[in-house]
Coordinates of C-alpha atoms and ligand atoms in Angstrom, one line a residue:
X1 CA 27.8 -25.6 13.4
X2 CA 29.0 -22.4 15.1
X3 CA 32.0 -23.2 17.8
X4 CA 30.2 -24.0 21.3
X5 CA 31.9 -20.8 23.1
X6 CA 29.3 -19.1 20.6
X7 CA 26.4 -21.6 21.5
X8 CA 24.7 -19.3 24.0
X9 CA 25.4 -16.2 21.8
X10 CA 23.4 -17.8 18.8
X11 CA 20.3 -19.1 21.0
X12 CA 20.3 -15.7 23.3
X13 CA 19.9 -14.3 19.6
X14 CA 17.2 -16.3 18.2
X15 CA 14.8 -15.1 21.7
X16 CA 16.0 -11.8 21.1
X17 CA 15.0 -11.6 17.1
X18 CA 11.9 -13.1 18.5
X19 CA 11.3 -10.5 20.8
X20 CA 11.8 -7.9 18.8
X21 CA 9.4 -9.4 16.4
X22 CA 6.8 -9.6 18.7
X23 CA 7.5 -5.7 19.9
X24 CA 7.5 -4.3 16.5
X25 CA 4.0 -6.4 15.7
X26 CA 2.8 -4.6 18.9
X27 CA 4.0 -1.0 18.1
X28 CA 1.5 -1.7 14.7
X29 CA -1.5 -2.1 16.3
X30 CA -2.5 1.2 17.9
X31 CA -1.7 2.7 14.4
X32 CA -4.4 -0.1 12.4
X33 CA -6.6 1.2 15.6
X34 CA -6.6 4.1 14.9
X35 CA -6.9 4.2 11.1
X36 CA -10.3 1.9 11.6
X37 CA -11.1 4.8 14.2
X38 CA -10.8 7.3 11.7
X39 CA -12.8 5.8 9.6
X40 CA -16.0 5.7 11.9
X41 CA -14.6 9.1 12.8
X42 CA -14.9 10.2 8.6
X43 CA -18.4 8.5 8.1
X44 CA -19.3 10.1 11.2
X45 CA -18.6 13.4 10.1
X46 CA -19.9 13.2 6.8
X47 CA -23.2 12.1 8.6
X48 CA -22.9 15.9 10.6
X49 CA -22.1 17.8 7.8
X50 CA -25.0 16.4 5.3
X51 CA -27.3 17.0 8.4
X52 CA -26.0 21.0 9.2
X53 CA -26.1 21.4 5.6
X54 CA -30.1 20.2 5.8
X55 CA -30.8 22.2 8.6
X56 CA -29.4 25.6 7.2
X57 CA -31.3 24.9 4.3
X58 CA -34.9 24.1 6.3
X59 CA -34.1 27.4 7.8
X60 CA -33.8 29.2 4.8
X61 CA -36.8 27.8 3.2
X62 CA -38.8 29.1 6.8
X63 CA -37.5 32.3 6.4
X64 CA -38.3 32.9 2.5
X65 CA -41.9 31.5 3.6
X66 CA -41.7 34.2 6.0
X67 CA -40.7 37.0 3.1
X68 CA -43.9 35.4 0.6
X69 CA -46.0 36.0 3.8
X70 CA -45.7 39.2 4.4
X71 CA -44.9 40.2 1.0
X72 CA -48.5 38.2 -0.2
X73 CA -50.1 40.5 3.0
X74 CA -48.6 43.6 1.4
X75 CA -50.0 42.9 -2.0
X76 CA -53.6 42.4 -0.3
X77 CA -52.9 45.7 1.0
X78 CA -52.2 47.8 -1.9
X79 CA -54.9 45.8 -3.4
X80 CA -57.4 46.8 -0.8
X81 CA -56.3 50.8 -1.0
X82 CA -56.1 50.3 -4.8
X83 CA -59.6 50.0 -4.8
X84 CA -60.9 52.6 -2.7
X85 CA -58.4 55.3 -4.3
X86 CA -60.3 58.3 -6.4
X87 CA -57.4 59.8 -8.1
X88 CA -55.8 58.1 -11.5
X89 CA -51.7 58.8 -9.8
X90 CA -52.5 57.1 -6.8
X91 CA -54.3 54.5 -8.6
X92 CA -51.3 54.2 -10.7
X93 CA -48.6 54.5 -7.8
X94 CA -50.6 52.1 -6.1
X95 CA -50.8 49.4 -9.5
X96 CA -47.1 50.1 -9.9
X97 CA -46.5 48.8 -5.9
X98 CA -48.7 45.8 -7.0
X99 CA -46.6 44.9 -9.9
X100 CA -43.4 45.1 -7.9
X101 CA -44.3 42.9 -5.3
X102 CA -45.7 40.5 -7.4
X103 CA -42.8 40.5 -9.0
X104 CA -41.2 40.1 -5.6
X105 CA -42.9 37.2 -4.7
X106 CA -42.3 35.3 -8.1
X107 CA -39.0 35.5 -7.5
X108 CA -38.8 34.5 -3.8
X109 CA -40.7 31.2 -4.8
X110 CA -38.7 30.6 -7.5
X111 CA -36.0 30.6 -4.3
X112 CA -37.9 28.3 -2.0
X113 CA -37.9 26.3 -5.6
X114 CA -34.1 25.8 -5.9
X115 CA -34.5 25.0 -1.5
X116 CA -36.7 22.2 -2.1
X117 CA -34.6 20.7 -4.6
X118 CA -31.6 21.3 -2.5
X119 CA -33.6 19.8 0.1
X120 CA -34.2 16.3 -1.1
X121 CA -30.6 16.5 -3.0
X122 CA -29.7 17.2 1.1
X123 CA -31.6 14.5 2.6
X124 CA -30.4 11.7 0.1
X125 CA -27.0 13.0 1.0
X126 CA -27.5 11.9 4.8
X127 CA -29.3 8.7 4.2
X128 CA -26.3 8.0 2.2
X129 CA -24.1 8.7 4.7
X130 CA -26.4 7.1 7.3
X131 CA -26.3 4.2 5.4
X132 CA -22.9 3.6 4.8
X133 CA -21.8 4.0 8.7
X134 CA -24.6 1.6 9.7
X135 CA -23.2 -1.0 6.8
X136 CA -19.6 -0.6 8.2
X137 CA -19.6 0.0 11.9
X138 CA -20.3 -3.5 12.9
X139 CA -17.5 -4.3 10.4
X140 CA -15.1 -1.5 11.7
X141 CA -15.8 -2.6 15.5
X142 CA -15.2 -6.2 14.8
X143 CA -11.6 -4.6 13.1
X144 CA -10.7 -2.8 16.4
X145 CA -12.1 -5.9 18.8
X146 CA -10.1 -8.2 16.8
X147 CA -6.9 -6.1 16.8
X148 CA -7.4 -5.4 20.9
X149 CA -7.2 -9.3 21.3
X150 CA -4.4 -9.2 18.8
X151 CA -2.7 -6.8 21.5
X152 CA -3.7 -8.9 24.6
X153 CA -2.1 -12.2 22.8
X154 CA 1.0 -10.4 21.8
X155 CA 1.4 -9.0 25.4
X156 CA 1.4 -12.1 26.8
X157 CA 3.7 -13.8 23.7
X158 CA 5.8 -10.7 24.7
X159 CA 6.1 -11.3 28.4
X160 CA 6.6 -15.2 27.8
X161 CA 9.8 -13.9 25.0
X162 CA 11.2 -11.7 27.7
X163 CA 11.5 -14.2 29.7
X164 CA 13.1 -16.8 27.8
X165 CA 15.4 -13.9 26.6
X166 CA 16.7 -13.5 30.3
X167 CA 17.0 -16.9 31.0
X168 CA 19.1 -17.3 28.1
X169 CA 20.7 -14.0 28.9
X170 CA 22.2 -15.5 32.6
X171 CA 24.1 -18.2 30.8
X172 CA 26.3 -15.6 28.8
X173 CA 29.4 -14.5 30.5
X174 CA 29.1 -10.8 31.5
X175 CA 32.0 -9.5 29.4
X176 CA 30.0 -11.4 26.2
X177 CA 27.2 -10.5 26.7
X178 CA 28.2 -6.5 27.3
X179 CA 29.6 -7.0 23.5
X180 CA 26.6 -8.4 22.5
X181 CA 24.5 -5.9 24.0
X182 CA 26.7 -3.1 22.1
X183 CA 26.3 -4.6 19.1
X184 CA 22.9 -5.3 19.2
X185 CA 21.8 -1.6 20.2
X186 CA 22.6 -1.2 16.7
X187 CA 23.1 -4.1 14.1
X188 CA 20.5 -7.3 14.4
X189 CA 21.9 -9.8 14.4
X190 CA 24.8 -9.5 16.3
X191 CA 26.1 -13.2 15.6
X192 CA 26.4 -14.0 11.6
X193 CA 27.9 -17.0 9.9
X194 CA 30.6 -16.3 7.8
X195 CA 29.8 -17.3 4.0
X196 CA 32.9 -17.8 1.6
X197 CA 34.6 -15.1 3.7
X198 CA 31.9 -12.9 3.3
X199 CA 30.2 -11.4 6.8
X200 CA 27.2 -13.1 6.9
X201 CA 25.4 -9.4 8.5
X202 CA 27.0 -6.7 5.7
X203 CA 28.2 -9.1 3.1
X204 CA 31.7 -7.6 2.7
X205 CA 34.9 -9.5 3.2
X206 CA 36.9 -10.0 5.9
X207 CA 40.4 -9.8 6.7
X208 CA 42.2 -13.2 6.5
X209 CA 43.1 -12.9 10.2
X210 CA 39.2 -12.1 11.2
X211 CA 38.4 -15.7 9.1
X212 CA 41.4 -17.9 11.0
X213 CA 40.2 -16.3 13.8
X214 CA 37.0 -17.6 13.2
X215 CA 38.1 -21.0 12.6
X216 CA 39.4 -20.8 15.9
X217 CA 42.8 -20.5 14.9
X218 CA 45.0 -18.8 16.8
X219 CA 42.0 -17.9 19.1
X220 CA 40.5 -19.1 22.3
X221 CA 36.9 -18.7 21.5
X222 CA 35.9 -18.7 25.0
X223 CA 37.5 -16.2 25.8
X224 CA 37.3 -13.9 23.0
X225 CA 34.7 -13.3 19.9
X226 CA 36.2 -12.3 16.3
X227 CA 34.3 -9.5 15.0
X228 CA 33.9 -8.6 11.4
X229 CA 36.2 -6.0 10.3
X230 CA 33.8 -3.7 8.3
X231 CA 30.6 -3.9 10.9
X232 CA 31.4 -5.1 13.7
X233 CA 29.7 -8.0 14.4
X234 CA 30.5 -11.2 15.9
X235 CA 31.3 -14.1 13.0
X236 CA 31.4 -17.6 12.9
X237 CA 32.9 -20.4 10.6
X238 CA 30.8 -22.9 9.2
X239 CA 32.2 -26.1 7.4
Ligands
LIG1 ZN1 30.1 -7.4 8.6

């Protein structure tokens, strides 16, 4: 059992390790948010791009329809003048035109070919990703609700801590409590037990005069606080 001078140190602590608990379980949660938010965010965009990658493709395919259009209305052309032509060179220009454009057209439907393809590869692409957001979103929003109310409840544990903190807080004397506070902007726990001379906080040794201090040796306790030599902290003997 610590000394009773150290009494309200040790119970001011135990509010304060519980707030700090409860602030560092808060500072979590718009971070998970956010991570389940990214997620929507990636299915989201993987829905966009399979559905730009469709449409770029649909246009391509209308414009190569265009090309075999007008090249198919050139052919009927040369055709037409092919056959009203007297002379062997222009009927022999004329079947050379025919030959390229035919040749034209095979290859611009072997294109809208490969487009089609592409096509369906696309739109199985988006139903996927269609699929997978509307398998998960109901999933992802119950994530977020469920963290939100996480918040609200830790709020509220938080607000309750605080105050239990400063209620413990106004039965420390000042001077105390200012070591306390120094100590604690930097090492939790302030107040450690000291175990077989070792400081309960960095687990060194102390000096033999820090320990009899500690036993209250030497030492009004209520008026002064032995601190560990190596850290600083405030110790206290324990049978
Ligand atoms: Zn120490």
């Amino acid at each position: 059992m610590a000394h009773p001078a150290l009494e309200a140190l040790l119970i001011l602590q135990d509010r304060d390790v519980k707030r700090l608990n409860l602030e560092a379980q808060m500072k979590a949660v718009p971070a998970d948010i956010a991570r389940v938010e990214q997620k929507i965010a990636a299915e989201k965009s993987a829905i966009e791009t399979a559905r730009t990658e469709l449409r770029e493709l649909e246009t391509k395919k209308k414009l190569l329809e265009t090309e075999i259009g007008s090249a198919e209305a050139k052919l009927a052309k040369y055709k037409t003048q092919q056959s009203m032509v007297k002379k062997n060179d222009e009927y022999q220009a004329l079947g050379h035109e025919i030959e390229t454009t035919v040749a034209q057209i095979g290859e611009f439907e072997g294109q809208e070919l490969e487009i089609m393809y592409a096509i369906d590869e696309a739109k199985k692409k988006f139903a996927a990703a269609e699929a997978e957001l509307k398998a998960n979103i109901a999933g992802h929003e119950g994530r977020i609700r469920t963290l939100r109310e996480r918040e609200a409840s830790l709020t509220a544990e938080l607000t309750e801590a605080q105050g239990q903190v400063a209620v413990e807080r106004a039965k420390v004397e000042p001077l105390k409590l200012r070591i306390y506070d120094r100590i604690a902007a930097r090492n939790m726990p302030v107040v450690v037990a000291l175990h077989g001379g070792k400081c309960g906080g960095c687990h060194l040794k102390v000096s033999s005069e820090v320990e009899s201090a500690a036993r209250g040796k030497g030492i009004d306790l209520s008026a002064s606080l032995p601190t560990c030599d190596q850290c600083g902290r405030v110790v206290y003997w324990t049978a």
